[in-house]
Coordinates of C-alpha atoms and ligand atoms in Angstrom, one line a residue:
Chain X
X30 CA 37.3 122.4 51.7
X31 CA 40.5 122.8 53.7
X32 CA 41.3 119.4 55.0
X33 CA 42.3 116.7 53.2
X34 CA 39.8 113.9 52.7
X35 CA 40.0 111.1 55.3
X36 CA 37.7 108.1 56.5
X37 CA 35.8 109.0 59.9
X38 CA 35.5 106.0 62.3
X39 CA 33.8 106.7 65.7
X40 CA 34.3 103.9 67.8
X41 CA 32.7 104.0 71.4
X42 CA 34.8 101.5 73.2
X43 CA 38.4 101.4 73.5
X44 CA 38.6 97.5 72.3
X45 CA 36.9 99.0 69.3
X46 CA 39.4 101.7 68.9
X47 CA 42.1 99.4 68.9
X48 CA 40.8 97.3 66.3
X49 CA 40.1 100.2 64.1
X50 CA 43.2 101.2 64.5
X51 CA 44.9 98.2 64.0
X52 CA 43.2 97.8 60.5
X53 CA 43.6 101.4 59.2
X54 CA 46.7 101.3 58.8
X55 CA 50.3 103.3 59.3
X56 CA 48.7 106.9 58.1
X57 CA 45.5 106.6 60.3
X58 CA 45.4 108.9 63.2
X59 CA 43.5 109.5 66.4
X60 CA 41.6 112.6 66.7
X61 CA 40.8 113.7 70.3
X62 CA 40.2 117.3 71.0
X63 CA 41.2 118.2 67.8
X64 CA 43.2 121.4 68.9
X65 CA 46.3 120.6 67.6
X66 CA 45.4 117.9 65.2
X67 CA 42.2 119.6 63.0
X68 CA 44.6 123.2 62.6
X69 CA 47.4 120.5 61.4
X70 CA 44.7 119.3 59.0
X71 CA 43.3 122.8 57.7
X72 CA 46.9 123.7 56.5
X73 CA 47.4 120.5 54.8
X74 CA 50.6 119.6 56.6
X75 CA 49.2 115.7 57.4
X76 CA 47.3 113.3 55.4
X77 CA 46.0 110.8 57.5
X78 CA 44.0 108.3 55.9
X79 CA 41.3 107.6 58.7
X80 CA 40.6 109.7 61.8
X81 CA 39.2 107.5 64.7
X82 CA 37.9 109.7 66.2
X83 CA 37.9 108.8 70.3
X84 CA 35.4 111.4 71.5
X85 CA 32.7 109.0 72.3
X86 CA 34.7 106.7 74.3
X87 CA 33.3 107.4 77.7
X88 CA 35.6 105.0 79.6
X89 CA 38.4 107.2 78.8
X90 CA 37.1 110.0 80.9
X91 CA 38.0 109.7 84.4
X92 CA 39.7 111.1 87.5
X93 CA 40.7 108.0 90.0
X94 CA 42.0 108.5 93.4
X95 CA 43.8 105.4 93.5
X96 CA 45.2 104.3 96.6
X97 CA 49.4 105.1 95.1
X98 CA 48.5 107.5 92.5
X99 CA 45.7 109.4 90.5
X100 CA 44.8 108.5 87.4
X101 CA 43.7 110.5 84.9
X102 CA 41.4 109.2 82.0
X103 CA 43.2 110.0 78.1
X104 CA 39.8 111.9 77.4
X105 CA 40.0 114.2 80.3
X106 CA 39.8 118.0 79.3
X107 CA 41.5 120.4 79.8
X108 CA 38.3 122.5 81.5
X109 CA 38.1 119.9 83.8
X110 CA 41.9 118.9 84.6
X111 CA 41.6 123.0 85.6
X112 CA 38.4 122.5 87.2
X113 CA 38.5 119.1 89.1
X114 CA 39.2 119.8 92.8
X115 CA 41.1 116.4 93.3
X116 CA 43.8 117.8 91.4
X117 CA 43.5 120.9 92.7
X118 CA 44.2 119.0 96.6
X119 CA 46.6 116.4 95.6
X120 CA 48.7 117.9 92.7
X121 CA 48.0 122.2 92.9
X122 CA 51.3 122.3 90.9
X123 CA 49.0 120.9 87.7
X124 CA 45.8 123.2 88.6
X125 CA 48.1 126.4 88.7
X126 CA 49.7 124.8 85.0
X127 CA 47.0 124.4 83.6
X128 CA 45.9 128.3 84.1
X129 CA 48.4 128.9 81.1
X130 CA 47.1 126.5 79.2
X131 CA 45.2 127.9 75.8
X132 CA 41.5 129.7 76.1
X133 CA 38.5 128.6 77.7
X134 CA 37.1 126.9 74.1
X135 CA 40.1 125.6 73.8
X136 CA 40.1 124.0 77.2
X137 CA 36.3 122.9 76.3
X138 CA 37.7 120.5 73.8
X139 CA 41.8 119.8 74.7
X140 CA 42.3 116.7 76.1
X141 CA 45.2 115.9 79.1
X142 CA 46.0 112.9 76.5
X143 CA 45.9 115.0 73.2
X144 CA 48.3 117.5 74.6
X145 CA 50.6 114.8 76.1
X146 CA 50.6 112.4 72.7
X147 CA 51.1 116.1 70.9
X148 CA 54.5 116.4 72.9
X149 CA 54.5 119.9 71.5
X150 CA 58.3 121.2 73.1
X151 CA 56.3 124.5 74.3
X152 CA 53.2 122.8 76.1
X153 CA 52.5 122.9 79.6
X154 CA 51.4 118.9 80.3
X155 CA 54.5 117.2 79.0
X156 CA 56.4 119.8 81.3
X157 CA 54.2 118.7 84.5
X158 CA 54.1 115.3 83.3
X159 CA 57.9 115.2 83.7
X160 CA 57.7 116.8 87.0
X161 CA 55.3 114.2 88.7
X162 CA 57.2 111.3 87.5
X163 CA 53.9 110.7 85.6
X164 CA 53.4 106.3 84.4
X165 CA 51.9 107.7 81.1
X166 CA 49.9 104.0 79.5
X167 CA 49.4 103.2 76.1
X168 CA 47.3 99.9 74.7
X169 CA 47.1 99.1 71.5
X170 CA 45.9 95.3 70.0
X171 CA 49.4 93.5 71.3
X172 CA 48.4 94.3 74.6
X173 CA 49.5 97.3 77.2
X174 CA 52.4 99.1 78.0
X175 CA 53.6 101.6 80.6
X176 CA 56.5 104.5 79.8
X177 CA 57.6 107.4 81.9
X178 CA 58.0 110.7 80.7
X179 CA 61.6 110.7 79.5
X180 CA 61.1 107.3 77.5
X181 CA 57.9 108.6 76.2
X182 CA 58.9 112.0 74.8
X183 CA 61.8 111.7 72.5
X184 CA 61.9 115.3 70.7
X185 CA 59.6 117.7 69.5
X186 CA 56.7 116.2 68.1
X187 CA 57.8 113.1 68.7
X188 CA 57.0 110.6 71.1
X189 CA 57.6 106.6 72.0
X190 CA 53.8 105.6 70.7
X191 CA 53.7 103.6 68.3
X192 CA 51.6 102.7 65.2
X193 CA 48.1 101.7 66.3
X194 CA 48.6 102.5 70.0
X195 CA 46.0 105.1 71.8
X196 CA 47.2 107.1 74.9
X197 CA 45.0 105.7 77.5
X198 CA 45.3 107.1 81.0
X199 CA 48.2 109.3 82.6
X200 CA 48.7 108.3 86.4
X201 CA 50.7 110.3 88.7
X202 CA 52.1 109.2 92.1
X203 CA 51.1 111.2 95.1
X204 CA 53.7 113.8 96.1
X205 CA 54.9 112.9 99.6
X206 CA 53.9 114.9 102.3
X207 CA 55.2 118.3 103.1
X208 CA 55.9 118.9 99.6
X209 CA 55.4 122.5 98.2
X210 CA 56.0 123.2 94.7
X211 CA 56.0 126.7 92.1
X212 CA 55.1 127.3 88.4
X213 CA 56.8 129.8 86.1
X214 CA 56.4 130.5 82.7
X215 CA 57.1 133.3 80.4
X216 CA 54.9 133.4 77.3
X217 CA 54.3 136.7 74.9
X218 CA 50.4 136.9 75.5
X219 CA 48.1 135.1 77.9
X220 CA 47.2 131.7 77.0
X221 CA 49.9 131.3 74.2
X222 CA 52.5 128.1 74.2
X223 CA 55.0 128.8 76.9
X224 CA 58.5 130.4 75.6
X225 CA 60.2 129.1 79.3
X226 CA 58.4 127.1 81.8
X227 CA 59.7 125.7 85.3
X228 CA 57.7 123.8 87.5
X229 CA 59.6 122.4 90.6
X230 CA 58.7 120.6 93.9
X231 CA 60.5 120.5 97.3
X232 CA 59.8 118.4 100.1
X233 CA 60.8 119.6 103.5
X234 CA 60.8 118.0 106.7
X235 CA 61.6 119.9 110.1
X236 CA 63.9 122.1 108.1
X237 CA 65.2 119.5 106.2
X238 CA 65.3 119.2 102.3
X239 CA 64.5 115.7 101.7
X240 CA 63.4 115.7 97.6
X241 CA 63.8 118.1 95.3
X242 CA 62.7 117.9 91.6
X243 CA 63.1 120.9 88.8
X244 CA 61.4 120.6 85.3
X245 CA 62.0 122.8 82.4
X246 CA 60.7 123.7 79.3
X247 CA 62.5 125.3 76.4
X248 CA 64.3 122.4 74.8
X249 CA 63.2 119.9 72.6
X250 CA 61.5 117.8 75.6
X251 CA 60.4 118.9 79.2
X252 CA 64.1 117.9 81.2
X253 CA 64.2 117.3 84.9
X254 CA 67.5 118.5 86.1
X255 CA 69.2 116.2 88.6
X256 CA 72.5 117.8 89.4
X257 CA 70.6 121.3 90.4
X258 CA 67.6 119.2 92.0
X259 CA 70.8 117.3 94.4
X260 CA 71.9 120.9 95.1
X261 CA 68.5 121.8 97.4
X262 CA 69.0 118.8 99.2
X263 CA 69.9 118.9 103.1
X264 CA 69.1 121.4 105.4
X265 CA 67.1 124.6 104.6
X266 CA 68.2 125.8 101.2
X267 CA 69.7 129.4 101.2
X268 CA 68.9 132.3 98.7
X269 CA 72.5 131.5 97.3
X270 CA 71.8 128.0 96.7
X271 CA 68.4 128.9 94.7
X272 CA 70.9 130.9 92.8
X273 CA 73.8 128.6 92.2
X274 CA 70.9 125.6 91.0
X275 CA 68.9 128.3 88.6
X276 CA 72.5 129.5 87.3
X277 CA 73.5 125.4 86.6
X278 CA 69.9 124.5 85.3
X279 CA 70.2 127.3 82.7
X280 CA 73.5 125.9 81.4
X281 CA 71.5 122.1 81.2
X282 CA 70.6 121.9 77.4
X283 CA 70.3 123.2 74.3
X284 CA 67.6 125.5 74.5
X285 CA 65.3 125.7 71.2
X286 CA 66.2 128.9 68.9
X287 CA 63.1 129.9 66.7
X288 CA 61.3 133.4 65.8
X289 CA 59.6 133.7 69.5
X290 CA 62.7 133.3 71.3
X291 CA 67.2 132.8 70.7
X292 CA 68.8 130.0 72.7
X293 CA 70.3 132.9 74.1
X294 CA 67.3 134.2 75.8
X295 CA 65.6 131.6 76.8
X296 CA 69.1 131.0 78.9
X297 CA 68.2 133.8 80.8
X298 CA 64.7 132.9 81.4
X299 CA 65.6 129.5 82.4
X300 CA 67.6 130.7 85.0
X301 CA 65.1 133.6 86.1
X302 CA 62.0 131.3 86.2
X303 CA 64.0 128.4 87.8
X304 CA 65.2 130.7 90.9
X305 CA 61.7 132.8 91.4
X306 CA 59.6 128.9 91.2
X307 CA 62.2 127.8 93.5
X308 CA 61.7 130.7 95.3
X309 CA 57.3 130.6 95.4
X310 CA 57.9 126.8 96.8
X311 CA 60.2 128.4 99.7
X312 CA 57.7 131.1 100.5
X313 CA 54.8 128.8 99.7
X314 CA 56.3 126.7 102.9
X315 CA 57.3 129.0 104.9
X316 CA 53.9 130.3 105.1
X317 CA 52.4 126.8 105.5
X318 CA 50.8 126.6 102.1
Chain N
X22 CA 36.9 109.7 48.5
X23 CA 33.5 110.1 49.2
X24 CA 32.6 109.4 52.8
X25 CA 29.1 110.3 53.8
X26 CA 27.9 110.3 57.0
X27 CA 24.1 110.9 58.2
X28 CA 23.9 113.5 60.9
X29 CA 21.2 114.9 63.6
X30 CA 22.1 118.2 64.9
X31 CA 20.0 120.8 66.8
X32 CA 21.1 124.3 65.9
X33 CA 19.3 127.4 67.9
X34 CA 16.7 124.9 68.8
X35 CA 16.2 123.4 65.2
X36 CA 16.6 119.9 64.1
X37 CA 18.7 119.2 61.5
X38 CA 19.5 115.7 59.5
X39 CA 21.5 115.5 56.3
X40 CA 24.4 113.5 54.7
X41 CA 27.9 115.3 55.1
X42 CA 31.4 114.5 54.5
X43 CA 33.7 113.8 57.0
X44 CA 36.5 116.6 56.3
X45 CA 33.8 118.7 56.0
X46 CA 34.3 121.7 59.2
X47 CA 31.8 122.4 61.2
X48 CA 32.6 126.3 60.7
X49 CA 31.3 125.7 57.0
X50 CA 28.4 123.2 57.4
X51 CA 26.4 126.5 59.2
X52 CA 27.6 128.7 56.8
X53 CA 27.7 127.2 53.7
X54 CA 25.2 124.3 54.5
X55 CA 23.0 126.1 56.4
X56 CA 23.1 129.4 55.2
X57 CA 24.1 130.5 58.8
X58 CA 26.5 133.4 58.5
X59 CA 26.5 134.6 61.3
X60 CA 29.4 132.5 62.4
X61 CA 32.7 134.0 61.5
X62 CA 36.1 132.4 60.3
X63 CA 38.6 134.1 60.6
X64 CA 41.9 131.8 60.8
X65 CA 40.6 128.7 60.3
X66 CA 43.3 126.9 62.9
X67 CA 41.7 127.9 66.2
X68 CA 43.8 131.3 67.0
X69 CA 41.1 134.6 66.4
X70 CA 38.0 133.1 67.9
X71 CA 35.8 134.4 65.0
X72 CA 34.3 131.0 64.6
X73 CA 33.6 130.0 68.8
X74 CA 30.1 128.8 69.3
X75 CA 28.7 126.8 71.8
X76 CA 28.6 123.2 71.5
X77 CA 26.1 121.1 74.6
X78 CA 26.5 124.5 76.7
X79 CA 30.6 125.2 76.5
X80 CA 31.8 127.2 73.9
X81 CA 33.8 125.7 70.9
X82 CA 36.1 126.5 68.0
X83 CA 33.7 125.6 65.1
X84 CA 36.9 125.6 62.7
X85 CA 38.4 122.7 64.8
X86 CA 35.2 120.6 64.8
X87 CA 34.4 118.5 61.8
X88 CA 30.7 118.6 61.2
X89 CA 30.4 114.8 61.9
X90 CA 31.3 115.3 65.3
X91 CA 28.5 117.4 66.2
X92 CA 25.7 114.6 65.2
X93 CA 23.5 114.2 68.4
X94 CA 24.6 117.4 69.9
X95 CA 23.0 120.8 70.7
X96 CA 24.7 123.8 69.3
X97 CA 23.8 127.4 69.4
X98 CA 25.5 130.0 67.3
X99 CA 24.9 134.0 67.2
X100 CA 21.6 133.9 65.5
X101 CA 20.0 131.8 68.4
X102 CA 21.1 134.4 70.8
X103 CA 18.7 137.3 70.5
X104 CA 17.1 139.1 68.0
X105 CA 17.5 142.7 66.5
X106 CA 14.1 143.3 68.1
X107 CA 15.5 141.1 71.4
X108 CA 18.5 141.6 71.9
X109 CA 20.5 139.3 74.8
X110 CA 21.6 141.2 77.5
X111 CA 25.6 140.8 76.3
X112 CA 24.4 142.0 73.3
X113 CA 22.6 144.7 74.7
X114 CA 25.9 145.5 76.8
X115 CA 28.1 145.3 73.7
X116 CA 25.3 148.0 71.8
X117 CA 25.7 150.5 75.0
X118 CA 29.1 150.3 75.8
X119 CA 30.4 150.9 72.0
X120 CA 32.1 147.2 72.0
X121 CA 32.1 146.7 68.7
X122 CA 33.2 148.6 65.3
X123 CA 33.7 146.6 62.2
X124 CA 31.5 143.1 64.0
X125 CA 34.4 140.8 62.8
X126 CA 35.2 139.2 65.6
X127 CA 31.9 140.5 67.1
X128 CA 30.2 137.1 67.0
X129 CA 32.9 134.7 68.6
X130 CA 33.0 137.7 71.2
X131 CA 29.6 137.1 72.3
X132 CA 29.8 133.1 72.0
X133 CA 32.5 133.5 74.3
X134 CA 31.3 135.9 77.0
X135 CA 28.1 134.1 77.4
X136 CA 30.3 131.0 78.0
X137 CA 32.8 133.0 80.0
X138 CA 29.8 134.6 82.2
X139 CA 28.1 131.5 82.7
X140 CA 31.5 129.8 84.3
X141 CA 32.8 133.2 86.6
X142 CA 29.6 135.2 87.1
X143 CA 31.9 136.5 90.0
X144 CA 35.0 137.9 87.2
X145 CA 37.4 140.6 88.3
X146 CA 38.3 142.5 85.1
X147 CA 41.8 140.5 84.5
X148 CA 39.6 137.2 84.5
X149 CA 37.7 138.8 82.0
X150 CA 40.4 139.7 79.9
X151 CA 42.0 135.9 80.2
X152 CA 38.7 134.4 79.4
X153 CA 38.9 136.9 76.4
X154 CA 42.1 136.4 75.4
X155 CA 41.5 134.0 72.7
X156 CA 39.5 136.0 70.9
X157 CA 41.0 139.1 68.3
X158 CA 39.5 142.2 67.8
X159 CA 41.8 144.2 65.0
X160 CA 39.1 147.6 65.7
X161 CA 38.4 147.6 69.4
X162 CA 41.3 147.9 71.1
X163 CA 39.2 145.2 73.8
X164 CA 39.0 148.5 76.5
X165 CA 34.9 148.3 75.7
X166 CA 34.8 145.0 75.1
X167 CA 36.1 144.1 78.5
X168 CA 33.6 146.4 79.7
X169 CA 30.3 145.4 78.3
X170 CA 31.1 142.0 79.1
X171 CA 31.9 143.4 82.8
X172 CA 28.3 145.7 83.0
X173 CA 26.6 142.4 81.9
X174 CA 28.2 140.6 84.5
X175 CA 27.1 143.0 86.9
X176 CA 23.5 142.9 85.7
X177 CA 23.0 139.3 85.7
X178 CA 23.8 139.2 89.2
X179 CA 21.6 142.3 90.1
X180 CA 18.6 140.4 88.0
X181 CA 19.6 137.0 90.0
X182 CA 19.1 138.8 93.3
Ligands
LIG401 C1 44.9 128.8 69.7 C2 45.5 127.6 70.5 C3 46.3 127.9 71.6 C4 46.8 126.8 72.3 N1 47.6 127.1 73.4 C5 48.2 126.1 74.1 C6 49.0 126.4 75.2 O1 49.2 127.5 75.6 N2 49.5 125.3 75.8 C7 49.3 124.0 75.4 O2 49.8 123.1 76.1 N3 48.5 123.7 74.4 C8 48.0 124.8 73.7 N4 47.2 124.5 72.6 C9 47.0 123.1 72.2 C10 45.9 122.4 73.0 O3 46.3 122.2 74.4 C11 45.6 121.0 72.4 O4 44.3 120.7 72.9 C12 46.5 119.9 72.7 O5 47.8 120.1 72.4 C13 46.1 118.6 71.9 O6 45.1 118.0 72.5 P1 43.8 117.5 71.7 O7 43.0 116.7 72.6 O8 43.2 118.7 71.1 O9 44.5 116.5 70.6 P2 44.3 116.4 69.1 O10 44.5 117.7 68.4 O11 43.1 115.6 68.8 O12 45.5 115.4 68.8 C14 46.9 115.8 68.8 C15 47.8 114.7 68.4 O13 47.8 113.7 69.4 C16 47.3 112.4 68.9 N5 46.4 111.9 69.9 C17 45.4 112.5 70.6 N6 44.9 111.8 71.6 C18 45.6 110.6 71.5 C19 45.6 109.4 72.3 N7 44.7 109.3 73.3 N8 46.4 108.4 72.0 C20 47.3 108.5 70.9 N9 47.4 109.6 70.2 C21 46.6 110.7 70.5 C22 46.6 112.8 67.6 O14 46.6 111.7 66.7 C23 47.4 114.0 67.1 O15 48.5 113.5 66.4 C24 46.6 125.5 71.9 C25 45.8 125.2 70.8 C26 45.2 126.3 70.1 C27 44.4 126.0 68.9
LIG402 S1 38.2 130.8 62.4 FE1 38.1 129.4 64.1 S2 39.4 130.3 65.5 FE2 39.8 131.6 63.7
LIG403 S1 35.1 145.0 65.9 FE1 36.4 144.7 64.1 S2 37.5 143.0 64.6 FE2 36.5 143.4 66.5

């Protein structure tokens, strides 16, 4: 058999999970969707000692229209984060994301909080997680807490959860209105991990930019990018100043350097893919989208 | 470590309880437990799509899925599709349109299209090569593939009319 022998605990309430958890120990591990984890397993790279396994726990599949923000259940997949025409009115910026994200069985079984927990540097949902100023919550038996997205992911891999916490529901505050937003990525084949992604918002009143945010992937974690997102700010932002902010985000970090991509390149996508989703906003404005 | 858990699992219709260990993939429970070849595995980390059946009606990676997670569901694999003598209309469309060579990947193709079809009976031949897309085909070169599962789209809708 290819996986390394474990204890399977199937808990159907999240209290339940908790406790499990709580009991099993530093090496157990949660299994959600099992896209990332099970392949992890079948190579032999972790050992986990217990798998509790959250599949089952119906209370952590939900979408909530909340009256600041929508909240979105741990156990959500991926098909129906795609699918779910809440998102696709309050937050199109995630429906167009989540296009990119893996193959339909994939989607089937990926979960919005396995991907997030994952904090894979080349996924797609810690990227728009970072753009929508997501409150990303975590419970575990000492009680609840609630991080945002740059004290949650702390490299690649890696994230603030600790042992015997579970990922329990992502909310994201509504944009304001007037906001229009754009989604790049650049990835070798359709439905592969992104090599570059940019996702930005901009929020324009009578001609006026009023907010601005600018998210990219292709460093260890998802970054927002404050000094380019100040330069869109004020009246209507020119073709020169979508240049001079892609040009400055692409100088923002050390951009990863593996056998897909050099620092180098992925440079030069960040600046491409910054100014053309900078650019799609624009045009997605202009004509009243 | 043994860790045994008792299962209930439909397959193609068919009831099935037994006793299986927890690490034990679901991919290998239906071919090695059940005799059930006809599901391929390929990778065995979810990337070629050899392995994709359909799991309560949306199609799955059965190499990601331990076969403890599938008690109480309703799966169907290749062999509950059609028959040799009754075939299903994808793989009907797969026999006329040349769409497959070796079979590898032939399988996970089919688990996938039905799937696929069943979601965007409407899909415009890019959407059928991004609902393809996670499925390999080292023979094909995908051009027939994409169009059997594009003539059985086409007849599905003709027979729904
Ligand atoms: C072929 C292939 C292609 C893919 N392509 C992409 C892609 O293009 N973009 C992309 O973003 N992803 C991609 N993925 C990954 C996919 O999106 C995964 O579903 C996702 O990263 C993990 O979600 P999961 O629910 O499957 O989590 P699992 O695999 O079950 O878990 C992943 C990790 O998170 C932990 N975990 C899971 N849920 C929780 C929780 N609620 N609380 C605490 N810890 C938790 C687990 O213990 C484990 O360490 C791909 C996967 C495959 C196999
Ligand atoms: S064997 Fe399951 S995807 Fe390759
Ligand atoms: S027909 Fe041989 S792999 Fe597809």
């Amino acid at each position: 058999m290819k996986p390394p022998a474990f204890q399977y605990l199937r808990p159907t309430s999240l209290s339940e999970a908790v406790d499990m958890l709580a009991s099993a120990g530093e090496d157990a591990k949660v299994l959600a969707g099992g896209q990332s984890l099970v392949p992890m397993l079948n190579f032999r790279l972790l050992k986990p000692t217990a798998l509790i396994d959250i599949n089952r726990i119906s209370e952590l599949d939900f979408i909530h229209e909340d009256e600041a923000g929508l909240r979105i259940g741990a156990l959500t997949r991926h098909r129906v984060t795609q699918t779910s025409p809440i998102i696709a009115k309050r937050f199109p910026v995630l429906t167009e994301a989540m296009q990119h994200v893996a193959h339909l069985a994939i989607r089937n079984r990926g979960t919005i909080g396995g991907s997030v927990s994952h904090a894979d540097p080349a996924a797609e949902l810690p990227l728009l997680m970072t753009l929508l100023n997501a409150k990303i919550k975590l419970t575990s038996k000492s009680g609840t807490r609630e991080l945002s997205p740059s004290e949650f992911f702390l490299g690649a891999l890696t994230t603030a959860l600790e042992e015997g916490e579970i990922l329990t529901e992502i909310e994201l505050p509504y944009l304001p209105d007037n906001t229009c937003w754009g989604f790049e990525e650049f990835a070798q084949r359709s439905g592969d991990f992104a090599i570059v992604g940019a996702a930005v918002t901009l929020t324009i009143n009578a001609g006026n930019c009023d907010e601005c945010r600018i998210a990219v992937l292709g460093s260890e974690t998802p970054i927002r990018i404050p000094d380019a997102e100040r330069m869109l700010v004020g009246p209507s932002p020119s073709a020169e100043v979508v240049t001079a902010a892609a040009e400055l985000a692409s100088e923002a970090a050390e951009w990863n350097s593996d056998l897909h991509a050099t620092a180098e390149f992925r440079k030069q996508l960040v600046r491409t893919l910054v100014a053309r989703a900078l650019k799609s906003a624009l045009d997605r404005q202009r004509s009243g989208h | 470590m043994s860790d045994l858990h008792h299962i209930s699992v439909r397959v193609n219709g068919a009831l099935y309880e037994g006793d299986v260990e927890s690490r034990l993939l679901l991919s290998d429970f239906l071919r090695e437990t059940l005799r059930m070849t006809g599901t391929h595995v390929g990778c065995e980390h979810g990337v070629c799509g050899a392995c994709t059946i359909m799991a309560d009606g949306h199609s799955v990676r059965a190499c990601l899925m331990f076969a403890v997670q599938a008690d109480g569901l309703s799966l169907q694999t290749v062999e509950g599709l059609g028959k040799v003598s009754d075939l299903h209309p994808l793989q009907e469309s797969f026999r006329q349109h040349h769409a497959l060579q070796c079979g590898f990947c032939t399988p996970g193709m089919l688990m996938t299209g039905v799937d696929f079809l069943e979601k965007h009976p409407d899909a415009t031949d890019e959407e059928i090569r991004e609902g393809l897309s996670g499925n390999l085909c080292r023979c094909t070169g995908y051009e027939h593939i994409v169009a059997a599962v594009r003539n059985a789209a086409a007849k599905k809708k003709e027979a729904s009319r």
